[in-house]
Short mmCIF file of C-alpha atoms in Angstrom, two decimals:
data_model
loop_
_atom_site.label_atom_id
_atom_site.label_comp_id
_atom_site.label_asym_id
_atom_site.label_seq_id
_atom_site.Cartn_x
_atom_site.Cartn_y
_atom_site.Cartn_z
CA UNK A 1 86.97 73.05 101.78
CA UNK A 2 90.61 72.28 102.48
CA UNK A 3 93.30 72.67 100.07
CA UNK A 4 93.83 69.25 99.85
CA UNK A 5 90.39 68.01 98.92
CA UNK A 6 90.59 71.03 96.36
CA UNK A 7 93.32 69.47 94.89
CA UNK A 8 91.41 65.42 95.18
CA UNK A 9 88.97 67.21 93.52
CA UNK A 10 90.66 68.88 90.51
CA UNK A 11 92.42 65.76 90.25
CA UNK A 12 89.45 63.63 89.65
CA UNK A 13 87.82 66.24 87.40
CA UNK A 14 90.83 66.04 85.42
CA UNK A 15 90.24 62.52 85.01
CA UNK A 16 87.10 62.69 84.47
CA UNK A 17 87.63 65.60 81.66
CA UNK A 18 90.61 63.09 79.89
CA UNK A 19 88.33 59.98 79.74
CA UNK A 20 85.32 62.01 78.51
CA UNK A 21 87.93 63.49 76.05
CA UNK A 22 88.91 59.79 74.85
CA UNK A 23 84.69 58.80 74.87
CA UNK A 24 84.58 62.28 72.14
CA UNK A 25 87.00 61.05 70.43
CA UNK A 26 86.03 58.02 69.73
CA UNK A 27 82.50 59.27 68.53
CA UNK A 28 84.01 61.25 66.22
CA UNK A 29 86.05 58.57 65.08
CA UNK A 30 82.70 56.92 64.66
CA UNK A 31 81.29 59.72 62.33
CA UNK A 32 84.86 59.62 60.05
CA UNK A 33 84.68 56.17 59.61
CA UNK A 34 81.59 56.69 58.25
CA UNK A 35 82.80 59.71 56.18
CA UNK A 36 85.12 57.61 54.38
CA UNK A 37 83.35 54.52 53.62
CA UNK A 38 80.31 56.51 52.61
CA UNK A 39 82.33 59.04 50.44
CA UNK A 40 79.40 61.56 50.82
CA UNK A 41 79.86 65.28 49.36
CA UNK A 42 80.65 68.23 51.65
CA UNK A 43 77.11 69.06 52.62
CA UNK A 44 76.79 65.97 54.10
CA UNK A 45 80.11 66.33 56.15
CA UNK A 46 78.59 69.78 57.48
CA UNK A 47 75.72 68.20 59.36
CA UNK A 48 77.90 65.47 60.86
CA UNK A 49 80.53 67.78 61.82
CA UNK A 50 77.72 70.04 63.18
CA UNK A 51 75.50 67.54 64.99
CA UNK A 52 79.16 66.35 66.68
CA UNK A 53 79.95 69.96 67.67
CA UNK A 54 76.49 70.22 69.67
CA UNK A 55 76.68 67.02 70.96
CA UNK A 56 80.09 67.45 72.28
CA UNK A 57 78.91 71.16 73.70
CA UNK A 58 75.74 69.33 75.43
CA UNK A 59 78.83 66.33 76.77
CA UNK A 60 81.16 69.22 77.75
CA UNK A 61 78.10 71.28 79.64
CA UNK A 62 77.05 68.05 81.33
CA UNK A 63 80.59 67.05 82.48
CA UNK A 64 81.00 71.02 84.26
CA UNK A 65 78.10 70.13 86.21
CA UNK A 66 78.81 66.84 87.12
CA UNK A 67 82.02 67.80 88.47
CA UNK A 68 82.73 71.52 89.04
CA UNK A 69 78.66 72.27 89.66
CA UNK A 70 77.92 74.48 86.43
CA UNK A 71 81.50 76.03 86.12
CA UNK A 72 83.59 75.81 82.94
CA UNK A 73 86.93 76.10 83.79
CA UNK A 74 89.66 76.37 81.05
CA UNK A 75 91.79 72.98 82.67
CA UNK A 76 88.35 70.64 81.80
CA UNK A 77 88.16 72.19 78.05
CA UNK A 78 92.12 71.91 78.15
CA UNK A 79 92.02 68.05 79.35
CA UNK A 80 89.20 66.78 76.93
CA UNK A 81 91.18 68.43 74.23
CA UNK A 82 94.74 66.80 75.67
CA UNK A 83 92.58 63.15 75.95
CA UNK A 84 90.55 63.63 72.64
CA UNK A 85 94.69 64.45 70.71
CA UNK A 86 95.56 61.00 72.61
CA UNK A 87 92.90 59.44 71.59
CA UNK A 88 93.16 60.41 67.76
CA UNK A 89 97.17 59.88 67.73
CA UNK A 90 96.82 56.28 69.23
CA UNK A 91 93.46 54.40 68.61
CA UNK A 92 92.55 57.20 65.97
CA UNK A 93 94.81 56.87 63.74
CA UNK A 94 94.96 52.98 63.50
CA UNK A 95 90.99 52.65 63.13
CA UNK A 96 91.40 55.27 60.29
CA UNK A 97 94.41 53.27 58.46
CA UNK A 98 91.42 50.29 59.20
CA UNK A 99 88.94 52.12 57.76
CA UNK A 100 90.63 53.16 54.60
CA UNK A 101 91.90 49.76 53.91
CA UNK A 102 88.56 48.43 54.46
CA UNK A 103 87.09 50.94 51.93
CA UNK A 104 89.79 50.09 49.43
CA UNK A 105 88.79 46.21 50.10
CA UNK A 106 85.11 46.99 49.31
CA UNK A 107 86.13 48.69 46.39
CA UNK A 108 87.88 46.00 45.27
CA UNK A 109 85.79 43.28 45.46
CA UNK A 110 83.27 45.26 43.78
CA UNK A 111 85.29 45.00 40.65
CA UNK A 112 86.30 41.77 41.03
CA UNK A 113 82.54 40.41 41.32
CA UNK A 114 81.45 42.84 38.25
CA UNK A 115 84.32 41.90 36.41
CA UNK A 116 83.74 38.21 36.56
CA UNK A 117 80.15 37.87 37.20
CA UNK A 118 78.25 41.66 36.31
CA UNK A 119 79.78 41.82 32.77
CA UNK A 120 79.77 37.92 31.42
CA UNK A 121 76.09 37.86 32.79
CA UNK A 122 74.96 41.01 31.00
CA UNK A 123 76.96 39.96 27.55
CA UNK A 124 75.22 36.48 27.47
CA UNK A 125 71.75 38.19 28.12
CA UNK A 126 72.95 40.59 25.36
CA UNK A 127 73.66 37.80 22.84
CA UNK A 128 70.88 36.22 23.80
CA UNK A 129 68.25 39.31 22.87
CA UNK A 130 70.24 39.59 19.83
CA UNK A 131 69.79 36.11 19.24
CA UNK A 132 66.33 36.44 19.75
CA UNK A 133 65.85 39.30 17.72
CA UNK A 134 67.08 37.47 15.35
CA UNK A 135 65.01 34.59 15.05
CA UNK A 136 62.20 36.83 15.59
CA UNK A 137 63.29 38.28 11.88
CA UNK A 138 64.13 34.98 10.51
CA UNK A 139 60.08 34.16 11.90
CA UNK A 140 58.47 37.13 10.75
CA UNK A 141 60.26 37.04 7.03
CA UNK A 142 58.86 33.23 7.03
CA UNK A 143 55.33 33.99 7.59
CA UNK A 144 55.20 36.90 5.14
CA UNK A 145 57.16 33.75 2.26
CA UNK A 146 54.50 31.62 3.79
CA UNK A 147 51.79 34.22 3.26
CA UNK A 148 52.87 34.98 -0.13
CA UNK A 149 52.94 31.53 -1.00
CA UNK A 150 49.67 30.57 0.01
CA UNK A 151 48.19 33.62 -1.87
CA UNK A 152 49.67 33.07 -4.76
CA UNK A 153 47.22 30.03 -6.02
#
């Protein structure tokens, strides 16, 4: 192998090393989103954070063979790392900012629709077991008059 197709070559695995860098990234983005919409506790953030860390392992593994035939060299690692930062200081950080003001949004309209539907419902079908408890009282103390009455001859 000549030194210029060495260099083609660690050229292309460099590219190859960025973009799979970026795809990482993204999936991770994937799994934050989902950390902050789902507001799950920490044990929960473990497993993802985990299952990612294999999965990129298993990605990382599969790219040295693809390109560099089993060999991890420090300039792949270094490049998925460089495209996985660019990834999280562009697209990263603008689907987080997204996500957060989607959560927000959720959480709002949550409130609104229990403020103005949730609690007005449950009052009336409060008032209206009251109500009925009521007249239930009123009913029984009528029969036991009624009762009394009709003994009384």
């Amino acid at each position: 192998m000549s030194l210029q197709e060495s260099m083609g070559f660690h050229w292309t695995a460099i590219v190859y090393a960025l973009i799979t860098g970026c795809l990482l990234g993204a999936g991770y983005d994937c799994l934050r989103i989902l950390r902050i919409i789902l507001r799950g506790r920490n044990r929960n953030s473990i497993v993802m954070d985990s299952s990612y860390l294999v999965f990129s392992g298993i990605v990382t593994y599969l790219l040295a063979i693809a390109v560099d035939f089993g060999r991890v060299r420090f300039f792949l690692l270094a490049c998925e790392g460089i495209g996985c930062c660019v990834y999280f200081l562009t697209i990263g950080a603008l689907t987080g900012r997204a996500a957060n003001l989607f959560h927000r949004f959720g959480v709002w309209l949550h409130r609104q629709i229990t403020k103005f539907f949730v609690h007005p419902v449950g009052l009336g079908i409060r008032k209206l077991v009251t109500m009925l408890s009521s007249c239930n009282k009123v009913w029984k103390n009528f029969r036991k008059k009624r009762q009394k009455s009709e003994n009384i001859p």
